[in-house]
Amino acid sequence: MLDSRLKFLQSRAEDGPAELVGLEATGRFALTTEGVRTPRVRVLVRMAEGHGADDLAELSQHMGLTVHIRAGDVVGGEIGIDRLTELDESEAVSYVEASRPTLTELDAAVPETHADKVHTGPPGLRGAGVIVGVVDSGIDWRHGCFRDPTGKTRILRIWDQNLTPEAGEASPAPFGHGVEYQRSAIDDALSSPNPLGMVRHMDDSVGHGTHVAGIAAGDGSSAGNGQPEFTFVGVAPEAELVVVANRVTTEALGDSMGTLEAVGYVFKVAETLGRPAVVNISQGDNLGPHDGSSLLERGIDNLLDTPGRALVKSAGNAANAGVHATGQVTEGDSDVVSFLVPVGDDTPDTLDIWYSGADRISLRITPPNGTASVEIDPGTTSTEVDLSGGNKAFVDSVVHHSLNGDNRIYVQLSPGSQTAIRPGTWSLTLIGQTVADSGRWHAWMERGRTVPQFIGAHRNDETTISVPGTSRKVVTAASYITKGAGQGNLSTFSSRGPTRDGRHAPTLAAPGQAITSALVGAAGSSQYQPMSGTSMAAPHLTGVCALMFQSSPTLTQDDLVLLLTSSARLDPFTGGAPGDDWGAGKVDAAAAVDAIP
């Protein structure tokens, strides 16, 4: 089965290459149109049961599938759009999913987590011998807080997926793209009068990755911001780092295939060095079933089957963003959900609706001050709908989706003959043709620079955790406030659970609001800056996992989840546990380490 997003790209390809060039320019589609004979798309592929390496080699040879990462039965790679149907028809393939853009989870501390008690001991753990992987925008590798006491770097590798190798540079094997810098090259650059001439990698101007890395593993050795050295110390200040800089577009920080590659890369480096590793992902996306069955989540779960590996994901900042709606239909009746499109929305907008495989729901779309579209029945796939006012909708209504057996209605709005999607209040009318289960539906809106928001009674702040945070294995971090107004409370932006299949989420909470950490391009007394978001909460938990790995390097992801949740702190703010806002409560690093058998 082909993902709805891939069907949309196939339909656009029929209109000529200019259509795909335009879609690539939006930053919302993992496409390559320049320098290739046929436009290519980044995909995740689930292999059918009983099919393995030989079948994969045949797909590569005969269909031009370039494989970058394999994680159990999930494979990430690139393929020509003109070969997608052939790939889908292969008996070796169960499902092909488009790589989707991921975005940072940044909203416009160590003593609180009790990690300082672990640092001083006994036993005195600071993350030594453990690898912290940071999959993000990159890192300012020149910052003093990422060096050891001798001035040498603690960064073992940087893989910049944005760069093309120049003389003396190489891509990491077997991934075959980007540029890899090893520790020795970074040290040589640090002692050079022109460091960026030797190591070209730079974090972006926001410095999201630098800030995240500083929370997890900065040593605070740089004085700055009016504070002495060792004021802003990270959770695991003696851990070593492996950093992957995701591909950056105008809309996104990386995509799901590149994220799976990055996680696999960190674990590959750690395996080579014989070290435990914990990976931090402070980014995500809103599309997909939100039940752990997406191929990115399945691939990550497969990679976490090995002891000494862990992954922490930010919950997301969507609790009050209007990205989720839910409701129920009864048989023969309808439910109308509204969303508001802003002025100047000139890029495609995606709505993703999921409901029980036992029900059958049809759809009508009504633009602002317009007439309703034709009714789109369940099972109607790859349909182009002309809307009043000149906009268009691509609708793919799938019955018994191969990911999970549920039903999906994928809606892609585009300007059509107009320069932008019509601003104002749109409505989706969901009609219960057959309701043999609950009639419950969930809808999510893709994120971006200019995107719609759900409004009215169906708008819902629950089930807003971003993918891959609804995985069955990852540690998902909520954010709470540690200073100023609301101290002790959950951050209002912190995404809530449960998952769509009813599991409690997030896992637990960590400090995430107004967190001071390493500043990109630090100079003089300006070494640190505050940022807020579940992006800042996740690296606190990542650092705690590093401390736990130093104590017991063969812990599994399941072990870590149990230890973290069973030792979490409860107080009047958290209430009882587990819940779908705080998870198990507030992280307690000292109690988690003490709980290790």
XYZ file of C-alpha atoms in Angstrom, residues 321-568:
248
model
C -2.239 25.285 19.143
C -5.488 24.077 17.583
C -3.838 21.222 15.690
C -6.216 18.472 16.876
C -9.967 17.958 16.724
C -12.149 15.016 17.682
C -15.799 14.040 17.693
C -18.295 11.236 17.104
C -20.753 10.462 14.359
C -23.792 8.258 14.581
C -25.085 6.172 11.709
C -27.054 8.281 9.262
C -26.038 11.521 10.950
C -23.190 13.988 10.442
C -20.624 15.936 12.431
C -19.288 19.298 11.215
C -15.792 20.387 12.242
C -14.502 23.872 11.468
C -11.020 25.243 10.933
C -9.673 28.714 10.275
C -7.295 29.364 7.374
C -5.091 32.460 7.814
C -4.506 35.124 5.189
C -1.581 34.414 2.859
C -1.632 30.619 3.162
C -0.098 29.807 -0.224
C 1.320 26.328 0.460
C -0.536 22.991 0.582
C -2.250 22.239 3.914
C -2.728 18.687 5.154
C -5.478 17.321 7.393
C -5.209 13.728 8.563
C -8.359 11.984 9.860
C -8.337 8.516 11.460
C -11.216 6.385 12.735
C -12.119 2.764 13.506
C -11.858 0.159 10.772
C -15.358 -1.040 11.684
C -16.973 2.298 10.761
C -17.527 3.979 7.404
C -17.422 7.782 7.245
C -17.817 9.944 4.151
C -16.727 13.561 3.742
C -17.787 16.894 2.264
C -15.567 20.004 2.204
C -16.986 23.535 2.333
C -14.808 26.637 1.739
C -15.593 29.992 3.414
C -18.808 31.441 1.975
C -18.778 28.632 -0.567
C -20.786 25.569 -1.482
C -20.140 22.058 -0.221
C -18.135 19.671 -2.364
C -19.412 16.378 -3.634
C -19.625 13.665 -0.982
C -16.472 11.546 -0.925
C -17.237 7.966 0.071
C -14.945 5.753 2.165
C -12.609 3.776 -0.058
C -12.457 6.543 -2.684
C -8.746 6.982 -3.284
C -6.594 9.624 -4.989
C -9.502 11.919 -5.804
C -9.084 15.511 -7.005
C -11.935 17.743 -5.855
C -12.585 21.175 -7.389
C -13.833 23.540 -4.700
C -15.931 26.658 -5.099
C -13.671 29.699 -5.283
C -10.930 27.958 -7.260
C -9.061 25.998 -4.579
C -8.517 22.251 -4.897
C -8.482 19.276 -2.546
C -6.746 15.941 -2.965
C -8.605 13.316 -0.920
C -7.491 9.755 -0.230
C -10.049 7.833 1.846
C -8.509 4.488 2.782
C -10.432 1.597 4.351
C -8.481 -0.890 6.514
C -5.137 0.866 6.363
C -2.201 -1.543 6.243
C -0.489 0.167 9.205
C -3.153 -0.705 11.761
C -6.416 -1.844 10.142
C -8.108 1.492 10.875
C -9.517 3.917 8.305
C -7.897 7.140 7.148
C -9.117 10.225 5.279
C -6.187 12.266 4.008
C -7.042 15.771 2.785
C -4.526 18.009 1.006
C -5.793 21.529 0.305
C -3.969 23.582 -2.332
C -4.454 27.007 -3.952
C -5.534 25.510 -7.279
C -6.213 28.356 -9.707
C -5.775 30.935 -6.933
C -2.601 32.370 -5.372
C -3.520 31.135 -1.888
C -5.988 28.978 -0.013
C -9.082 31.058 0.706
C -8.824 32.615 4.193
C -11.651 32.237 6.671
C -13.679 29.451 8.233
C -13.762 26.131 6.383
C -15.810 23.113 7.389
C -15.548 19.365 7.008
C -18.805 17.445 7.195
C -18.227 13.877 8.384
C -21.165 11.576 7.631
C -21.694 8.255 9.412
C -22.604 5.807 6.643
C -22.000 2.765 8.877
C -21.156 2.945 12.586
C -20.404 -0.504 13.989
C -17.893 0.790 16.554
C -17.964 4.126 18.405
C -18.041 6.551 15.489
C -15.120 8.362 17.143
C -12.805 10.244 14.780
C -9.589 12.210 15.303
C -8.115 14.827 12.969
C -4.724 16.539 12.983
C -3.379 19.535 11.088
C 0.150 19.587 9.683
C 2.405 22.288 11.105
C 4.238 25.019 9.196
C 4.684 28.772 8.825
C 1.074 29.491 7.870
C -1.327 26.715 8.762
C -4.994 26.459 9.718
C -6.269 25.909 13.250
C -9.304 23.956 14.340
C -11.946 26.099 16.021
C -15.198 25.510 17.844
C -16.416 22.630 19.973
C -14.374 19.941 18.230
C -11.026 21.597 18.892
C -9.286 19.450 21.498
C -6.007 19.851 23.405
C -5.700 16.138 24.182
C -3.987 13.568 21.926
C -1.614 16.284 20.711
C 1.724 14.518 21.282
C 3.766 14.704 18.096
C 5.115 11.711 16.175
C 7.348 9.802 16.998
C 6.330 10.581 20.601
C 3.429 8.123 20.389
C 5.868 5.237 19.855
C 5.444 2.221 22.097
C 9.005 2.469 23.442
C 10.387 6.001 23.485
C 10.508 8.183 26.590
C 8.298 11.203 25.868
C 8.966 14.402 27.819
C 6.372 16.915 29.005
C 7.444 20.379 30.171
C 6.865 22.167 33.464
C 7.771 25.576 34.906
C 10.633 25.933 37.402
C 10.831 29.708 37.851
C 8.606 32.773 37.799
C 4.844 32.818 37.356
C 3.278 29.389 37.530
C 6.340 27.774 39.121
C 5.713 24.067 39.615
C 2.888 23.927 37.069
C 2.769 22.124 33.742
C 3.607 24.419 30.820
C 0.421 25.448 29.044
C 1.951 24.539 25.663
C 3.039 21.017 26.673
C 1.250 18.470 24.475
C -1.156 16.078 26.154
C -2.054 12.445 25.712
C -3.442 9.893 25.521
C -2.358 8.255 22.289
C -5.172 7.560 19.824
C -5.153 3.895 20.877
C -5.653 4.889 24.527
C -2.180 4.515 26.056
C -1.091 6.989 28.733
C 1.324 9.608 27.432
C 3.650 11.481 27.925
C 6.058 9.327 29.954
C 6.967 11.969 32.554
C 7.813 15.670 32.876
C 11.020 17.696 33.134
C 11.881 21.412 33.305
C 11.215 23.059 29.941
C 10.335 26.718 30.407
C 12.900 29.558 30.403
C 15.808 27.097 30.515
C 19.256 28.706 30.186
C 21.775 26.794 28.093
C 24.518 27.202 25.492
C 24.189 30.059 22.992
C 25.150 29.547 19.361
C 27.878 31.966 18.251
C 28.795 32.688 21.862
C 31.188 35.600 22.247
C 32.581 37.487 25.210
C 30.222 37.467 28.155
C 27.246 36.254 26.087
C 27.599 32.477 26.378
C 24.091 31.298 27.233
C 20.457 32.060 26.462
C 17.025 31.024 27.756
C 14.615 29.010 25.608
C 11.287 27.333 26.302
C 9.521 24.259 24.960
C 9.294 20.525 25.391
C 12.449 20.673 23.238
C 14.154 21.804 26.455
C 12.437 19.210 28.666
C 13.571 16.224 26.578
C 17.355 16.764 26.995
C 16.926 16.831 30.777
C 15.580 13.282 30.543
C 18.257 12.384 27.979
C 20.926 13.457 30.445
C 19.301 11.450 33.236
C 19.338 8.356 31.008
C 23.068 8.958 30.429
C 23.663 8.993 34.194
C 21.715 5.749 34.509
C 23.748 4.160 31.695
C 26.976 5.124 33.458
C 25.726 3.205 36.485
C 24.468 0.235 34.443
C 25.498 0.232 30.741
C 23.315 -2.733 29.723
C 19.966 -1.292 30.755
C 17.291 -1.611 28.080
C 14.839 1.057 26.976
C 12.092 -0.803 28.842
C 14.271 -0.842 31.983
C 14.800 2.911 31.757
C 11.091 3.617 31.303
C 10.224 1.518 34.349
C 12.936 3.091 36.524
C 12.077 6.651 35.479
C 8.331 6.273 35.941
C 8.456 4.329 39.208
C 10.786 6.931 40.774
C 9.042 10.068 39.470
